[in-house]
Structures are given as structure tokens and as C-alpha cells.
Amino acid sequence: MVSRRSFIARGSAAVLATGAATPRLAAVGEAKLALLGGEKAVKKAPVAAKRWGDLERERLNAMLEQDTLFYWKGPQTTLALERFRKHCPLKYAHTCSSGTAALHIATIAAGIGPGDEVITSPITDIGTVIGVIYQQGVPVFADLGASTYNLDPADVERRITPRTKAIIAVHLCGNPCDLRPLRALADKHKLVLIEDACQAWGARYRGQPIGTIGHIACFSLQQTKHITTGDGGVVASNDERFGPLLQRAGDKGADRVKGGGFQMFATNYRMAEPQAAVLAAQLERLEGVAAKRARLGNLLTEKIKDVPGILPHQVHPEDRCVYWFYFMRFNPKKLKCDRAAFVKALAAEGVQCSAGYIAVPLHREPVFQKHGFFAGRWPVRELGLTKMDYTKHQTPEVEAILQNGIRFVIHEGMTEDYIVGAAEAVRKVAGHYAV
Ligand SMILES: *Cc1c(COP(=O)(O)O)cnc(C)c1O
């Protein structure tokens, strides 16, 4: 038994060492922080799931018997797209080399051109806007919901101008954006709604598969995503205006169905059969991965929702969030430590977590601050097609989210016991530092 006095002394010393304020006295029976020598809340470290194996081997073996590895009419590509449609029933679907490529293809199909504005989230992978900028469009970054971390439809509406052509709704962490009002805005202002579902494989908005409410859906198969081919992507649409353009826009502008020369300009973003073989197999794993992550993330919310000083990841009860990661917010007014100290204490409890997500909102990255996209220049601004100045662009909630967000690793290898332990750690650490 450690005496109360020595516990307080040790606690204060540890806290002073992290630069945080003195914690309040521990309540009788309150568990001691692992950081201060107490028992860890997480009893057993999670083990990473095996993400590929026999299913992929079977497809790859079939692929090796083929006499072509090219995608067009390739059996693996055909099978992969057939399986894709079971998860996301869209008439036109096209495989490509990355999520960034999928988004660039979507941007081309949507007709984004010089000076066209595209409203999107500044907390995302830069791949969301690379295609917009290559088409000489102008990303306009909107503010986000405080705990959904997704586009705030009211702020999107405020940023619509006569030059706005599209909205890219990023389903951050696999949490569906509020698509109904976004789609209503798109319809009212004749905008194209593109869903960036790169982190949202298997998610559902009010029961509907993610990607089926906007005009064009984009998915990534990069190594860290729910399912992977190492790198890769899928772009899909049900819309007769955009769907038929997807294949061309990802394949040098060549229409492989109709022929007829180059009617459109585009680069080569094709995915070959070896990766499509892996994709076909990975799609068989998707529902298991998505369902498991949804369950684990929701369980974490259930267990921490009443902890003072903590704002859980906000998900609509009728949606399925597939938690690419779990993002909670730390309330500095209710806790007597800074975020770094809080995360350090959680990590000591055995929780896999880290402070923040991306370092700064996209528009505060150096390349945006310098407007230096093409050999240090930005033609659309030089030509007077936009007045956008990213050094003056403001998204206050986004800044706050990045300052006090805490990222929890969620993966399908984790057990419910781990999540219960992680939640216990949050309760313990928040209790320790409560004001
Ligand atoms: C990963 C990701 C992308 C880009 O996908 P890549 O396959 O890495 O090019 C785009 N948007 C979001 C939200 C992502 O998470």
C-alpha cells in the first residue's frame, strides 16, 4: 500500500515533470494512474489482425493463369467491380491507382475547370484537393462540426459563390457527413456533390451505403485504409452525366467502349490486374472489418460519454461510422493538464493513442500559404480567375479540433476487452486531472 501522502507527493512530482498543473486529491478507492506506478487499465495489448492470406492467394493464382494483366475487360477487375457494387450499388464503377486518382477523376468528370470553386474540408488527406488544383480549380475550405469533424452544412452554404461548382464531402474517420442537407445545397445551387469515402469503406448514412447519396463516390485502397491493395482506388457514380466519363477520365481520355479518338484530356490512373485480384479478395473481408470497427468505436463512446472533460466522437444514431480512427476532444477548461500530459497518461495505461491528426489545416501548409502549386506559381490567381488568399482563410472550429483532438487507434484485431480497458483509462486519467 502506498500512503496517501507519498501518493500525492509522487503524483505531483510526475505531473510537474510533464509541466502540467497539480492534480486534485484522489478520491477514496480511485485507481492510481499507471504513469504514477499504478496498474494499467489495459490488461492485454491488442494484436494486429492478419489482413490478407488465402483469399488473396486464390485470386492471385487465378490472375497468374491469365494471358494479360491489363485492366480492360480483365477478369480480376471485372470481379472486383462486381463485388464493389454489392457494397456500394452504383452503375458506373472504375478502378484506379489511388484515392487521390479517384478524386482527380471525379473532379474531371464533374467538369471542374479554371477558377471553379470546390468547397471541402481542411482536415483531410491532401489527396482530397490535389485533383481540384490540377484542374486549375480553387479549393475553398469550410469549417467543421465540433465533434463530427465533418462539413458544417451552414458554413458550406455561407461559402457558396457564383463560382462554386462542387462540394467534396469528406467522411472523416469513416463517420458519414450529414449528406441530406449537403445534397439539398448541391441540388439548389446546381453543384456536384462528390463523396470522399477514402476513410469510409462500409459506412452507412441513415442506412444507405456511403457513396450512394452524392453524385460521385471516391474510395482509397492505400495500405492504411479499411481494405487495401497497397495503393489503389475506386471511383463510382449512378449519374448518367458523370458515370460514363469515369473510365475515360482515368485512362488518358480514351473511351474504350466507343473509341473515337481523344475527346477528353486526362492522365493515366489505371489499376492493373494484380492489384484488382487483391481488391476482389479484400472486398470479401470488408463487411467483417467495417462491422467490427463500428462496434468497437460505438462501444468506446458508450463507455466514455459521461466522462467530464471529454467529448466523444459524435455519430448520428442511424449512421454506421466505421472508425478509420476514433477522434475525441479534450476540454482544457475541465481538465488541469495539457493535451500532451493527458495523452502521455493514457499511453502509460496501455491505450494506443496520439495527440491530434494532421499538424495544421490544409490551407496552412506551406504550399498553400505560398500559393506555389505549379513551379512556385498559381496561374489561376495570376490570371485573375480567383482572389483566393490562403494566408487569410479562417476556419476557427478546425483550429480548435486540431489543438485538442485525441486520436485513438481502432482496428479489427482489437477486442471489446481492450476497448473497455481503454475507456477505463480515459475515466481514470480524466478523473485524476479533473478541475
Ligand atoms: C487516404 C485518403 C485520400 C487519398 O488516398 P490515396 O489512396 O492515399 O491517394 C483522400 N482522402 C482521404 C480522406 C483519405 O483518407
Coordinates of N, CA and C in Angstrom, one line a residue, residues 113-116 133 136-139 163 367-374 376-393:
G113 N -13.0 23.3 -63.8 CA -12.1 23.9 -64.7 C -11.5 25.2 -64.0
P114 N -10.7 26.0 -64.8 CA -10.0 27.1 -64.2 C -10.9 28.1 -63.5
G115 N -10.6 28.3 -62.2 CA -11.3 29.3 -61.4 C -12.5 28.7 -60.7
D116 N -12.9 27.5 -61.0 CA -14.1 26.9 -60.4 C -13.8 26.6 -58.9
I133 N -6.8 21.1 -57.7 CA -5.8 22.1 -58.1 C -5.2 21.8 -59.5
Q136 N -7.0 23.2 -62.2 CA -7.0 24.7 -62.0 C -8.2 25.2 -61.3
G137 N -8.8 24.3 -60.5 CA -9.9 24.8 -59.7 C -9.4 25.3 -58.4
V138 N -10.3 25.8 -57.5 CA -9.8 26.5 -56.3 C -10.5 25.8 -55.1
P139 N -9.7 25.1 -54.2 CA -10.3 24.6 -53.0 C -10.7 25.7 -52.1
R163 N -19.2 31.2 -58.4 CA -18.1 30.4 -59.0 C -18.1 28.9 -58.4
V367 N 2.8 25.0 -49.0 CA 2.5 25.1 -50.4 C 1.2 26.0 -50.7
F368 N 0.3 25.9 -49.7 CA -0.9 26.8 -49.8 C -0.6 28.2 -49.4
Q369 N 0.1 28.4 -48.4 CA 0.5 29.7 -47.9 C 1.3 30.5 -49.0
K370 N 2.1 29.7 -49.8 CA 2.9 30.4 -50.8 C 2.1 30.4 -52.2
H371 N 0.9 29.8 -52.2 CA 0.2 29.6 -53.5 C 1.1 29.2 -54.6
G372 N 2.0 28.2 -54.2 CA 3.0 27.8 -55.1 C 2.8 26.4 -55.7
F373 N 1.7 26.2 -56.4 CA 1.3 24.8 -56.8 C 2.0 24.4 -58.1
F374 N 2.3 25.3 -59.0 CA 2.9 24.9 -60.3 C 4.2 25.6 -60.5
G376 N 6.1 26.8 -58.3 CA 6.1 28.0 -57.4 C 5.0 29.0 -57.8
R377 N 4.2 28.8 -58.8 CA 3.2 29.8 -59.3 C 1.8 29.2 -59.2
W378 N 0.8 30.0 -59.3 CA -0.6 29.6 -59.3 C -1.3 30.4 -60.4
P379 N -1.3 29.8 -61.7 CA -1.8 30.5 -62.8 C -3.2 31.1 -62.6
V380 N -4.1 30.4 -62.0 CA -5.5 31.0 -61.9 C -5.5 32.3 -61.1
R381 N -4.6 32.4 -60.2 CA -4.6 33.7 -59.5 C -3.9 34.8 -60.3
E382 N -2.8 34.4 -61.0 CA -2.1 35.3 -61.8 C -3.0 35.8 -62.9
L383 N -3.9 35.0 -63.4 CA -4.9 35.4 -64.5 C -6.1 36.1 -64.0
G384 N -6.2 36.2 -62.7 CA -7.3 36.9 -62.1 C -8.6 36.1 -62.0
L385 N -8.5 34.8 -62.1 CA -9.7 33.9 -62.1 C -10.1 33.6 -60.6
T386 N -9.2 33.9 -59.7 CA -9.6 33.8 -58.3 C -8.8 34.8 -57.5
K387 N -9.5 35.2 -56.4 CA -8.8 36.1 -55.4 C -8.4 35.4 -54.2
M388 N -8.5 34.1 -54.2 CA -8.3 33.3 -53.0 C -6.9 33.6 -52.4
D389 N -6.9 33.9 -51.1 CA -5.6 34.1 -50.4 C -5.6 33.2 -49.2
Y390 N -4.9 32.1 -49.2 CA -4.9 31.1 -48.1 C -4.3 31.6 -46.9
T391 N -3.5 32.7 -47.0 CA -2.9 33.3 -45.7 C -4.0 33.9 -44.9
K392 N -5.2 34.3 -45.5 CA -6.2 34.9 -44.8 C -7.4 34.0 -44.5
H393 N -7.4 32.8 -45.0 CA -8.5 31.9 -44.8 C -8.7 31.4 -43.4

